[in-house]
């Protein structure tokens, strides 16, 4: 199994509070991704990183920001959480970009915004 | 606009028989397709993939078929086993820079003894 951990695994917070989710990898992979999973939508890409300090937006980036100061860590921040951000968040890594490279997923973080 | 669609939310199959999961896509730029399996409270795990230069890829009990003209792919599991009960996601990407996967909604497969 790819060495990917996510913290926290579960979090309950209130509307308007900031929240940071952490993804940590031990594979030294260049690419890291944040997805959210919601019923009826599958997984949707929020942000991704193609190197330290190099990030870009995905399909559903509004309300989220990311940072990557080290190869092994990719942080997802909800500046002011809303109930629509209640979801399960997955981090993924891949050795390289482009096609023909599968992504490996972490165990997920279940976030509830009240 | 859902670029990758799995139109069957659920599928029930008897143990030992063939399971066929289907996926359709609309974006002709997609050139790599993957299937992931997901158990409750776990992250998706990679199962099998296929590039657009092929029409079939096999790995043990799992075979993925790609029909580019119909923009359709399917995953065949033979024979189906109880441990195959899970949610299956198909995903697609285009070979441009970072691999931004676009997922279908998922199909819940239940294998009955």
XYZ file of C-alpha atoms in Angstrom:
227
model
C 0.000 0.000 0.000
C 1.154 3.509 -0.830
C 2.215 5.423 2.280
C -0.491 8.064 2.504
C -2.035 9.293 5.725
C -4.694 11.901 6.301
C -5.431 13.835 9.461
C -7.780 14.211 11.105
C -9.857 11.222 10.032
C -13.051 12.758 11.376
C -13.932 16.348 12.207
C -17.063 18.185 13.210
C -16.965 21.956 13.026
C -19.294 24.920 12.909
C -20.167 27.179 9.997
C -17.729 30.041 9.601
C -14.740 28.412 11.286
C -11.485 27.714 9.448
C -10.500 24.091 8.921
C -7.233 22.557 7.697
C -6.896 18.989 6.508
C -3.494 17.398 6.140
C -2.217 14.809 3.695
C 1.170 13.210 4.319
C 2.984 10.836 1.965
C 6.143 8.789 2.355
C 6.496 7.848 -1.335
C 8.280 11.031 -2.481
C 5.730 11.351 -5.302
C 5.675 14.636 -7.167
C 1.917 14.982 -7.694
C -0.666 15.309 -4.936
C -4.406 15.844 -5.237
C -7.415 16.681 -3.079
C -10.847 15.273 -3.979
C -14.215 15.384 -2.297
C -16.760 12.588 -2.489
C -20.471 13.310 -2.385
C -23.460 11.071 -3.136
C -24.432 11.232 -6.796
C -21.189 12.951 -7.793
C -18.457 10.395 -7.345
C -15.140 12.077 -6.566
C -14.428 15.598 -7.742
C -11.023 17.275 -7.912
C -10.605 20.325 -5.667
C -6.928 21.283 -6.085
C -3.730 19.560 -7.069
C 0.001 20.110 -6.745
C 2.738 19.304 -9.243
C 5.634 20.185 -6.963
C 6.631 22.123 -3.865
C 4.835 25.474 -3.933
C 3.256 24.572 -7.316
C -0.513 24.191 -7.130
C -3.506 24.645 -9.389
C -7.288 24.554 -9.241
C -9.512 21.625 -9.987
C -13.183 21.320 -10.810
C -14.622 22.472 -7.460
C -12.021 24.845 -5.981
C -14.259 27.683 -4.733
C -14.010 28.057 -0.955
C -10.803 26.021 -0.706
C -7.112 26.848 -0.685
C -4.063 24.606 -0.591
C -0.410 24.783 0.282
C 2.579 22.543 -0.241
C 5.792 23.647 1.465
C 7.367 20.162 1.507
C 7.189 17.262 -0.930
C 5.507 15.043 1.650
C 2.745 17.370 2.883
C -0.267 18.838 1.099
C -2.685 20.933 3.140
C -6.293 21.743 2.261
C -7.831 24.763 4.006
C -11.441 25.806 4.223
C -11.114 29.471 5.151
C -14.690 29.739 6.426
C -16.473 26.406 6.433
C -20.027 26.144 5.091
C -22.567 23.323 5.343
C -22.115 22.615 1.622
C -18.541 21.576 2.415
C -19.738 18.661 4.515
C -18.171 15.765 2.640
C -15.559 13.046 2.654
C -12.188 14.367 1.510
C -9.580 12.165 -0.132
C -5.971 12.898 -0.840
C -4.216 11.107 -3.706
C -0.661 10.890 -5.020
C 0.948 9.899 -8.269
C 4.544 9.544 -9.325
C 4.113 11.649 -12.441
C 1.457 13.525 -14.313
C -0.132 12.876 -17.673
C -1.781 9.623 -18.521
C -0.715 6.063 -17.796
C -0.069 6.740 -14.127
C -2.553 5.589 -11.558
C -3.261 7.636 -8.467
C -3.149 6.144 -4.996
C -5.625 7.353 -2.414
C -5.468 7.986 1.293
C -8.076 6.710 3.770
C -10.159 9.893 3.724
C -11.336 12.552 6.179
C -15.017 12.824 7.026
C -15.859 16.488 7.636
C -19.190 17.643 9.038
C -19.999 21.360 9.078
C -22.926 22.213 11.368
C -22.212 18.511 -17.011
C -21.199 14.973 -16.117
C -18.358 13.972 -18.450
C -18.157 10.444 -17.044
C -21.376 8.600 -16.252
C -22.188 5.352 -14.553
C -25.890 4.977 -15.127
C -26.449 1.996 -12.832
C -26.293 3.030 -9.157
C -26.391 -0.607 -8.085
C -25.929 -4.127 -9.409
C -26.616 -7.482 -7.774
C -24.911 -10.650 -9.046
C -24.800 -14.218 -7.877
C -21.473 -15.571 -6.656
C -19.572 -17.328 -9.434
C -21.347 -15.468 -12.245
C -20.033 -12.586 -14.327
C -20.373 -8.990 -13.125
C -20.445 -6.297 -15.813
C -20.132 -2.664 -14.819
C -20.603 0.033 -17.427
C -19.317 3.558 -17.903
C -19.897 6.197 -20.590
C -17.930 9.347 -21.274
C -18.452 12.424 -23.421
C -15.033 14.084 -23.663
C -13.143 12.826 -26.724
C -9.884 14.155 -25.229
C -9.882 11.422 -22.592
C -7.185 8.874 -23.424
C -6.708 6.928 -20.205
C -9.367 5.145 -18.215
C -9.215 3.564 -14.796
C -11.429 1.544 -12.479
C -11.265 1.956 -8.731
C -12.877 -0.167 -6.039
C -14.003 1.324 -2.766
C -14.979 -0.301 0.497
C -16.845 1.686 3.193
C -14.650 3.982 5.305
C -11.630 3.379 3.063
C -10.050 5.235 0.186
C -10.507 4.038 -3.404
C -8.013 1.404 -4.515
C -6.786 1.117 -8.068
C -8.075 -1.954 -9.896
C -7.240 -1.842 -13.592
C -6.683 0.679 -16.365
C -6.653 0.955 -20.140
C -5.206 3.462 -22.563
C -7.040 4.616 -25.655
C -4.639 2.748 -27.932
C -6.063 -0.548 -26.669
C -9.550 -2.011 -26.640
C -9.023 -4.626 -23.939
C -6.890 -5.138 -20.865
C -6.935 -8.161 -18.571
C -5.657 -8.709 -15.062
C -6.682 -11.997 -13.525
C -10.445 -12.020 -12.980
C -10.785 -8.426 -14.171
C -11.058 -7.304 -17.788
C -11.724 -3.798 -19.027
C -13.110 -3.200 -22.520
C -12.968 0.135 -24.304
C -15.182 1.090 -27.256
C -13.883 4.470 -28.393
C -16.458 4.995 -31.126
C -19.268 4.549 -28.597
C -17.321 6.332 -25.816
C -18.072 3.394 -23.580
C -16.062 1.186 -21.283
C -16.982 -1.793 -19.196
C -15.433 -3.827 -16.408
C -15.990 -7.580 -16.356
C -15.372 -9.605 -13.213
C -15.314 -13.379 -13.698
C -16.048 -15.273 -11.532
C -17.596 -12.876 -9.041
C -16.682 -13.432 -5.398
C -18.224 -12.114 -2.148
C -15.145 -9.941 -1.559
C -15.940 -8.102 -4.788
C -18.907 -6.430 -3.088
C -17.965 -2.750 -3.084
C -18.567 0.525 -4.905
C -16.809 0.720 -8.270
C -15.822 4.015 -9.841
C -14.668 4.539 -13.379
C -12.407 7.505 -14.032
C -10.898 9.169 -17.070
C -8.104 11.600 -17.814
C -6.577 13.444 -20.739
C -2.810 13.434 -21.256
C -2.241 17.099 -20.547
C 0.037 17.969 -17.642
C -1.174 16.784 -14.278
C -3.446 13.773 -14.323
C -6.778 15.303 -13.394
C -9.116 12.370 -12.999
C -12.811 12.783 -13.761
C -14.913 10.204 -11.937
C -18.281 8.650 -12.560
C -20.893 8.514 -9.805
C -20.081 4.937 -8.858
C -21.925 1.599 -8.997
C -22.546 -0.440 -5.862
C -21.903 -4.115 -6.639
C -23.368 -6.747 -4.353
C -22.348 -10.384 -4.764
C -24.954 -12.766 -3.370
C -23.984 -16.245 -2.120
